[in-house]
Amino acid sequence: VMDLNEQLRVSDPWAIKGELTLSCNCEVFCPCVLSLGQSAPTEGYCLTWAAVRIDEGHFGETDLSGVKFGFMAEIPGKLGRGNWTVALFVDDKASAQAAKALTWIMTGRAGGSTGLLKILAGSFLGVRQVPIEYDTKGDTRIIKIEKIVDGAITPVRGKDKGPVVITNSQYWIAPDILVSRADKSRFRLFGRNWNFEGRSAEICQLDWGNQQH
């Protein structure tokens, strides 16, 4: 049960612009981008981690610009059926208020772009503040969540030297997705020991919030 103060905060306007890099257990490419969660992942279930670099963002009066965060999700079947297990990681340089704001956003309680998580996430394993690195070297995104994630994600090269892109999708994360592969992708925590090297990955420009029309 939320107290009144928290109810007021959860309805605060929020927005995040930045970049998301995601790695999952699907072979070749994640079908959710096109099926919008109605088709099963290629192995029948979804294991995924992602990291976000917020370039500009806020939650009410709390500035989120420059904050890095990550999440993991384990989904037993079609994504639209729910029963997701989710955990959140926020860079240890972020303020306590920023970590709380991102917890509200990433559990769906703040509505907007991530509001579906309130319906789909059945189990929340909590939030941890740990050092997070999100760097770009050439086209490759280097992601490190200390002692948890070690990733290197590269866009798939297209015909004209640029990457393969899916545009104008109704995918919940973003409409434009750089089709990518994991050069390296390890996740270790909560008894999970994942290695998604060579598997599906995505890089998206984020424009999330709860004030969009």
PDB file of C-alpha atoms in Angstrom:
ATOM      1  CA  VAL A   1       0.000   0.000   0.000  1.00  0.00           C
ATOM      2  CA  MET A   2       1.433   3.361  -1.001  1.00  0.00           C
ATOM      3  CA  ASP A   3       1.253   6.311   1.354  1.00  0.00           C
ATOM      4  CA  LEU A   4      -0.155   9.562   0.002  1.00  0.00           C
ATOM      5  CA  ASN A   5       3.301  11.065  -0.512  1.00  0.00           C
ATOM      6  CA  GLU A   6       4.321   8.115  -2.687  1.00  0.00           C
ATOM      7  CA  GLN A   7       1.066   8.255  -4.658  1.00  0.00           C
ATOM      8  CA  LEU A   8       1.796  11.877  -5.470  1.00  0.00           C
ATOM      9  CA  ARG A   9       5.346  11.047  -6.530  1.00  0.00           C
ATOM     10  CA  VAL A  10       4.330   8.142  -8.769  1.00  0.00           C
ATOM     11  CA  SER A  11       2.127  10.453 -10.841  1.00  0.00           C
ATOM     12  CA  ASP A  12       5.049  12.852 -11.406  1.00  0.00           C
ATOM     13  CA  PRO A  13       5.936  13.570 -15.034  1.00  0.00           C
ATOM     14  CA  TRP A  14       8.994  11.595 -16.124  1.00  0.00           C
ATOM     15  CA  ALA A  15      11.037  11.290 -19.282  1.00  0.00           C
ATOM     16  CA  ILE A  16      14.169   9.461 -20.366  1.00  0.00           C
ATOM     17  CA  LYS A  17      16.152   9.991 -23.556  1.00  0.00           C
ATOM     18  CA  GLY A  18      19.249   7.918 -24.205  1.00  0.00           C
ATOM     19  CA  GLU A  19      20.378   4.564 -25.509  1.00  0.00           C
ATOM     20  CA  LEU A  20      19.555   0.987 -24.562  1.00  0.00           C
ATOM     21  CA  THR A  21      21.629  -2.094 -25.340  1.00  0.00           C
ATOM     22  CA  LEU A  22      19.977  -5.478 -24.800  1.00  0.00           C
ATOM     23  CA  SER A  23      21.273  -9.048 -25.033  1.00  0.00           C
ATOM     24  CA  CYS A  24      19.049 -12.121 -24.921  1.00  0.00           C
ATOM     25  CA  ASN A  25      19.070 -15.892 -25.402  1.00  0.00           C
ATOM     26  CA  CYS A  26      17.258 -15.803 -28.760  1.00  0.00           C
ATOM     27  CA  GLU A  27      19.193 -17.185 -31.699  1.00  0.00           C
ATOM     28  CA  VAL A  28      19.586 -14.926 -34.764  1.00  0.00           C
ATOM     29  CA  PHE A  29      17.081 -12.233 -33.696  1.00  0.00           C
ATOM     30  CA  CYS A  30      14.373 -11.587 -31.122  1.00  0.00           C
ATOM     31  CA  PRO A  31      10.889 -12.200 -32.607  1.00  0.00           C
ATOM     32  CA  CYS A  32       9.254  -9.856 -30.058  1.00  0.00           C
ATOM     33  CA  VAL A  33      10.312  -6.816 -32.081  1.00  0.00           C
ATOM     34  CA  LEU A  34       7.869  -7.902 -34.801  1.00  0.00           C
ATOM     35  CA  SER A  35       5.384 -10.138 -32.970  1.00  0.00           C
ATOM     36  CA  LEU A  36       5.124  -7.637 -30.075  1.00  0.00           C
ATOM     37  CA  GLY A  37       5.269 -10.409 -27.505  1.00  0.00           C
ATOM     38  CA  GLN A  38       2.656 -12.660 -29.143  1.00  0.00           C
ATOM     39  CA  SER A  39       5.145 -15.207 -30.539  1.00  0.00           C
ATOM     40  CA  ALA A  40       7.377 -17.293 -28.317  1.00  0.00           C
ATOM     41  CA  PRO A  41      11.073 -16.416 -28.073  1.00  0.00           C
ATOM     42  CA  THR A  42      13.210 -18.691 -30.253  1.00  0.00           C
ATOM     43  CA  GLU A  43      14.036 -21.024 -27.344  1.00  0.00           C
ATOM     44  CA  GLY A  44      10.489 -20.885 -25.996  1.00  0.00           C
ATOM     45  CA  TYR A  45      11.437 -18.648 -23.081  1.00  0.00           C
ATOM     46  CA  CYS A  46      13.289 -15.344 -22.672  1.00  0.00           C
ATOM     47  CA  LEU A  47      16.426 -14.646 -20.667  1.00  0.00           C
ATOM     48  CA  THR A  48      17.698 -11.124 -21.094  1.00  0.00           C
ATOM     49  CA  TRP A  49      19.778  -8.334 -19.635  1.00  0.00           C
ATOM     50  CA  ALA A  50      19.962  -4.737 -20.803  1.00  0.00           C
ATOM     51  CA  ALA A  51      21.757  -1.517 -19.962  1.00  0.00           C
ATOM     52  CA  VAL A  52      20.663   2.080 -20.466  1.00  0.00           C
ATOM     53  CA  ARG A  53      22.697   5.255 -20.761  1.00  0.00           C
ATOM     54  CA  ILE A  54      20.416   8.175 -19.908  1.00  0.00           C
ATOM     55  CA  ASP A  55      21.532  11.269 -21.804  1.00  0.00           C
ATOM     56  CA  GLU A  56      18.760  13.473 -20.461  1.00  0.00           C
ATOM     57  CA  GLY A  57      15.973  12.577 -18.098  1.00  0.00           C
ATOM     58  CA  HIS A  58      13.957  13.502 -15.051  1.00  0.00           C
ATOM     59  CA  PHE A  59      11.364  12.113 -12.685  1.00  0.00           C
ATOM     60  CA  GLY A  60       9.460  15.046 -11.254  1.00  0.00           C
ATOM     61  CA  GLU A  61      12.187  17.258  -9.771  1.00  0.00           C
ATOM     62  CA  THR A  62      14.785  14.451  -9.748  1.00  0.00           C
ATOM     63  CA  ASP A  63      17.406  14.796 -12.487  1.00  0.00           C
ATOM     64  CA  LEU A  64      18.247  11.482 -14.188  1.00  0.00           C
ATOM     65  CA  SER A  65      20.638  12.900 -16.813  1.00  0.00           C
ATOM     66  CA  GLY A  66      23.885  10.958 -17.016  1.00  0.00           C
ATOM     67  CA  VAL A  67      22.605   8.035 -14.934  1.00  0.00           C
ATOM     68  CA  LYS A  68      23.314   4.507 -16.150  1.00  0.00           C
ATOM     69  CA  PHE A  69      21.110   1.579 -15.186  1.00  0.00           C
ATOM     70  CA  GLY A  70      20.507  -2.001 -16.167  1.00  0.00           C
ATOM     71  CA  PHE A  71      17.923  -4.717 -15.737  1.00  0.00           C
ATOM     72  CA  MET A  72      17.496  -8.431 -16.177  1.00  0.00           C
ATOM     73  CA  ALA A  73      14.340 -10.311 -17.053  1.00  0.00           C
ATOM     74  CA  GLU A  74      13.438 -13.966 -17.136  1.00  0.00           C
ATOM     75  CA  ILE A  75      10.194 -14.731 -18.957  1.00  0.00           C
ATOM     76  CA  PRO A  76       8.772 -18.271 -19.088  1.00  0.00           C
ATOM     77  CA  GLY A  77       7.023 -18.110 -22.480  1.00  0.00           C
ATOM     78  CA  LYS A  78       5.311 -15.573 -24.695  1.00  0.00           C
ATOM     79  CA  LEU A  79       6.172 -12.153 -23.324  1.00  0.00           C
ATOM     80  CA  GLY A  80       2.576 -10.936 -23.480  1.00  0.00           C
ATOM     81  CA  ARG A  81       1.470 -13.654 -21.032  1.00  0.00           C
ATOM     82  CA  GLY A  82       3.495 -12.095 -18.259  1.00  0.00           C
ATOM     83  CA  ASN A  83       4.959 -13.778 -15.174  1.00  0.00           C
ATOM     84  CA  TRP A  84       8.216 -11.910 -15.758  1.00  0.00           C
ATOM     85  CA  THR A  85      10.956 -12.004 -13.132  1.00  0.00           C
ATOM     86  CA  VAL A  86      12.765  -8.661 -13.145  1.00  0.00           C
ATOM     87  CA  ALA A  87      15.740  -7.142 -11.322  1.00  0.00           C
ATOM     88  CA  LEU A  88      17.131  -3.623 -11.542  1.00  0.00           C
ATOM     89  CA  PHE A  89      20.697  -2.295 -11.331  1.00  0.00           C
ATOM     90  CA  VAL A  90      21.466   1.406 -10.889  1.00  0.00           C
ATOM     91  CA  ASP A  91      24.935   2.929 -11.130  1.00  0.00           C
ATOM     92  CA  ASP A  92      26.420   3.506  -7.696  1.00  0.00           C
ATOM     93  CA  LYS A  93      27.169   7.129  -8.660  1.00  0.00           C
ATOM     94  CA  ALA A  94      23.424   7.856  -8.927  1.00  0.00           C
ATOM     95  CA  SER A  95      21.580   9.530  -6.051  1.00  0.00           C
ATOM     96  CA  ALA A  96      19.215   7.587  -3.803  1.00  0.00           C
ATOM     97  CA  GLN A  97      16.358   9.630  -5.305  1.00  0.00           C
ATOM     98  CA  ALA A  98      17.401   8.638  -8.833  1.00  0.00           C
ATOM     99  CA  ALA A  99      17.532   4.967  -7.819  1.00  0.00           C
ATOM    100  CA  LYS A 100      14.045   5.229  -6.299  1.00  0.00           C
ATOM    101  CA  ALA A 101      12.692   7.001  -9.386  1.00  0.00           C
ATOM    102  CA  LEU A 102      14.118   4.313 -11.691  1.00  0.00           C
ATOM    103  CA  THR A 103      12.623   1.629  -9.446  1.00  0.00           C
ATOM    104  CA  TRP A 104       9.180   3.206  -9.865  1.00  0.00           C
ATOM    105  CA  ILE A 105       9.718   3.527 -13.626  1.00  0.00           C
ATOM    106  CA  MET A 106      11.052  -0.009 -14.136  1.00  0.00           C
ATOM    107  CA  THR A 107       8.348  -1.687 -12.031  1.00  0.00           C
ATOM    108  CA  GLY A 108       5.704   0.089 -14.120  1.00  0.00           C
ATOM    109  CA  ARG A 109       4.333   2.053 -11.159  1.00  0.00           C
ATOM    110  CA  ALA A 110       5.116   5.408 -12.780  1.00  0.00           C
ATOM    111  CA  GLY A 111       3.034   4.554 -15.880  1.00  0.00           C
ATOM    112  CA  GLY A 112       3.928   5.668 -19.374  1.00  0.00           C
ATOM    113  CA  SER A 113       6.341   3.749 -21.605  1.00  0.00           C
ATOM    114  CA  THR A 114       7.120   1.088 -18.986  1.00  0.00           C
ATOM    115  CA  GLY A 115       3.623   0.881 -17.478  1.00  0.00           C
ATOM    116  CA  LEU A 116       3.165  -2.604 -18.953  1.00  0.00           C
ATOM    117  CA  LEU A 117       5.742  -3.932 -16.470  1.00  0.00           C
ATOM    118  CA  LYS A 118       3.222  -3.395 -13.670  1.00  0.00           C
ATOM    119  CA  ILE A 119       1.003  -5.981 -15.395  1.00  0.00           C
ATOM    120  CA  LEU A 120       3.662  -8.358 -16.740  1.00  0.00           C
ATOM    121  CA  ALA A 121       6.244  -8.532 -13.940  1.00  0.00           C
ATOM    122  CA  GLY A 122       5.160 -11.082 -11.349  1.00  0.00           C
ATOM    123  CA  SER A 123       8.371 -11.109  -9.352  1.00  0.00           C
ATOM    124  CA  PHE A 124      10.722  -8.206  -8.630  1.00  0.00           C
ATOM    125  CA  LEU A 125      14.111  -9.255  -7.269  1.00  0.00           C
ATOM    126  CA  GLY A 126      14.924  -5.749  -6.122  1.00  0.00           C
ATOM    127  CA  VAL A 127      17.324  -2.963  -7.005  1.00  0.00           C
ATOM    128  CA  ARG A 128      21.084  -2.940  -6.457  1.00  0.00           C
ATOM    129  CA  GLN A 129      23.404   0.047  -6.763  1.00  0.00           C
ATOM    130  CA  VAL A 130      26.648  -1.141  -8.353  1.00  0.00           C
ATOM    131  CA  PRO A 131      29.271   0.387 -10.670  1.00  0.00           C
ATOM    132  CA  ILE A 132      28.012   0.384 -14.278  1.00  0.00           C
ATOM    133  CA  GLU A 133      30.040   1.156 -17.401  1.00  0.00           C
ATOM    134  CA  TYR A 134      28.372   1.898 -20.747  1.00  0.00           C
ATOM    135  CA  ASP A 135      30.928   2.790 -23.403  1.00  0.00           C
ATOM    136  CA  THR A 136      31.007   2.887 -27.207  1.00  0.00           C
ATOM    137  CA  LYS A 137      34.138   1.730 -29.044  1.00  0.00           C
ATOM    138  CA  GLY A 138      33.660   2.096 -32.790  1.00  0.00           C
ATOM    139  CA  ASP A 139      30.188   0.587 -33.266  1.00  0.00           C
ATOM    140  CA  THR A 140      30.478  -1.787 -30.305  1.00  0.00           C
ATOM    141  CA  ARG A 141      28.765  -1.098 -26.986  1.00  0.00           C
ATOM    142  CA  ILE A 142      30.842  -2.249 -24.029  1.00  0.00           C
ATOM    143  CA  ILE A 143      28.665  -2.931 -20.991  1.00  0.00           C
ATOM    144  CA  LYS A 144      29.918  -3.810 -17.525  1.00  0.00           C
ATOM    145  CA  ILE A 145      27.739  -4.117 -14.451  1.00  0.00           C
ATOM    146  CA  GLU A 146      30.316  -4.948 -11.792  1.00  0.00           C
ATOM    147  CA  LYS A 147      30.514  -8.706 -11.082  1.00  0.00           C
ATOM    148  CA  ILE A 148      27.134  -9.213 -12.812  1.00  0.00           C
ATOM    149  CA  VAL A 149      27.232  -8.332 -16.549  1.00  0.00           C
ATOM    150  CA  ASP A 150      30.130  -8.422 -19.000  1.00  0.00           C
ATOM    151  CA  GLY A 151      28.965  -7.557 -22.509  1.00  0.00           C
ATOM    152  CA  ALA A 152      30.160  -6.396 -25.916  1.00  0.00           C
ATOM    153  CA  ILE A 153      27.356  -5.827 -28.435  1.00  0.00           C
ATOM    154  CA  THR A 154      27.930  -4.950 -32.100  1.00  0.00           C
ATOM    155  CA  PRO A 155      25.361  -4.007 -34.776  1.00  0.00           C
ATOM    156  CA  VAL A 156      25.020  -6.449 -37.674  1.00  0.00           C
ATOM    157  CA  ARG A 157      26.623  -4.943 -40.805  1.00  0.00           C
ATOM    158  CA  GLY A 158      24.178  -4.145 -43.584  1.00  0.00           C
ATOM    159  CA  LYS A 159      24.575  -3.975 -47.355  1.00  0.00           C
ATOM    160  CA  ASP A 160      25.834  -0.392 -47.552  1.00  0.00           C
ATOM    161  CA  LYS A 161      28.321  -0.441 -44.637  1.00  0.00           C
ATOM    162  CA  GLY A 162      25.691   0.876 -42.219  1.00  0.00           C
ATOM    163  CA  PRO A 163      23.935  -1.469 -39.804  1.00  0.00           C
ATOM    164  CA  VAL A 164      20.785  -3.529 -40.389  1.00  0.00           C
ATOM    165  CA  VAL A 165      17.909  -1.529 -38.896  1.00  0.00           C
ATOM    166  CA  ILE A 166      14.277  -2.285 -38.185  1.00  0.00           C
ATOM    167  CA  THR A 167      12.333   0.977 -38.280  1.00  0.00           C
ATOM    168  CA  ASN A 168       8.824   2.057 -37.354  1.00  0.00           C
ATOM    169  CA  SER A 169       8.087  -1.001 -35.184  1.00  0.00           C
ATOM    170  CA  GLN A 170       5.453  -0.903 -32.436  1.00  0.00           C
ATOM    171  CA  TYR A 171       7.949  -2.662 -30.117  1.00  0.00           C
ATOM    172  CA  TRP A 172       7.513  -1.329 -26.578  1.00  0.00           C
ATOM    173  CA  ILE A 173      11.166  -0.379 -26.119  1.00  0.00           C
ATOM    174  CA  ALA A 174      11.608   1.755 -29.247  1.00  0.00           C
ATOM    175  CA  PRO A 175      10.391   2.000 -32.873  1.00  0.00           C
ATOM    176  CA  ASP A 176      13.876   1.779 -34.426  1.00  0.00           C
ATOM    177  CA  ILE A 177      16.124  -1.147 -33.541  1.00  0.00           C
ATOM    178  CA  LEU A 178      19.723  -1.782 -34.596  1.00  0.00           C
ATOM    179  CA  VAL A 179      19.869  -5.530 -35.216  1.00  0.00           C
ATOM    180  CA  SER A 180      22.931  -6.624 -33.254  1.00  0.00           C
ATOM    181  CA  ARG A 181      24.904  -9.617 -32.008  1.00  0.00           C
ATOM    182  CA  ALA A 182      26.653 -10.323 -28.734  1.00  0.00           C
ATOM    183  CA  ASP A 183      30.411 -10.625 -29.185  1.00  0.00           C
ATOM    184  CA  LYS A 184      30.442 -11.281 -25.447  1.00  0.00           C
ATOM    185  CA  SER A 185      27.508 -11.576 -23.050  1.00  0.00           C
ATOM    186  CA  ARG A 186      27.757 -12.959 -19.551  1.00  0.00           C
ATOM    187  CA  PHE A 187      25.281 -12.550 -16.701  1.00  0.00           C
ATOM    188  CA  ARG A 188      25.903 -13.999 -13.242  1.00  0.00           C
ATOM    189  CA  LEU A 189      23.616 -13.377 -10.261  1.00  0.00           C
ATOM    190  CA  PHE A 190      20.582 -14.859  -8.489  1.00  0.00           C
ATOM    191  CA  GLY A 191      21.806 -18.381  -9.328  1.00  0.00           C
ATOM    192  CA  ARG A 192      21.782 -17.509 -13.048  1.00  0.00           C
ATOM    193  CA  ASN A 193      24.883 -18.183 -15.144  1.00  0.00           C
ATOM    194  CA  TRP A 194      24.131 -17.021 -18.681  1.00  0.00           C
ATOM    195  CA  ASN A 195      26.384 -16.874 -21.728  1.00  0.00           C
ATOM    196  CA  PHE A 196      24.719 -15.416 -24.822  1.00  0.00           C
ATOM    197  CA  GLU A 197      27.799 -15.032 -27.030  1.00  0.00           C
ATOM    198  CA  GLY A 198      26.815 -15.005 -30.726  1.00  0.00           C
ATOM    199  CA  ARG A 199      23.130 -14.560 -29.947  1.00  0.00           C
ATOM    200  CA  SER A 200      20.540 -11.869 -30.586  1.00  0.00           C
ATOM    201  CA  ALA A 201      21.048  -8.328 -29.348  1.00  0.00           C
ATOM    202  CA  GLU A 202      19.478  -4.918 -29.885  1.00  0.00           C
ATOM    203  CA  ILE A 203      20.601  -1.310 -29.673  1.00  0.00           C
ATOM    204  CA  CYS A 204      17.840   1.316 -29.493  1.00  0.00           C
ATOM    205  CA  GLN A 205      17.568   5.060 -29.007  1.00  0.00           C
ATOM    206  CA  LEU A 206      15.181   5.553 -26.099  1.00  0.00           C
ATOM    207  CA  ASP A 207      12.501   8.192 -25.818  1.00  0.00           C
ATOM    208  CA  TRP A 208      10.438   7.075 -22.833  1.00  0.00           C
ATOM    209  CA  GLY A 209       8.055   8.952 -20.566  1.00  0.00           C
ATOM    210  CA  ASN A 210       4.542   9.287 -19.212  1.00  0.00           C
ATOM    211  CA  GLN A 211       3.556  12.570 -20.880  1.00  0.00           C
ATOM    212  CA  GLN A 212       3.532  11.402 -24.491  1.00  0.00           C
ATOM    213  CA  HIS A 213       0.344  11.752 -26.485  1.00  0.00           C
TER     214      HIS A 213
END
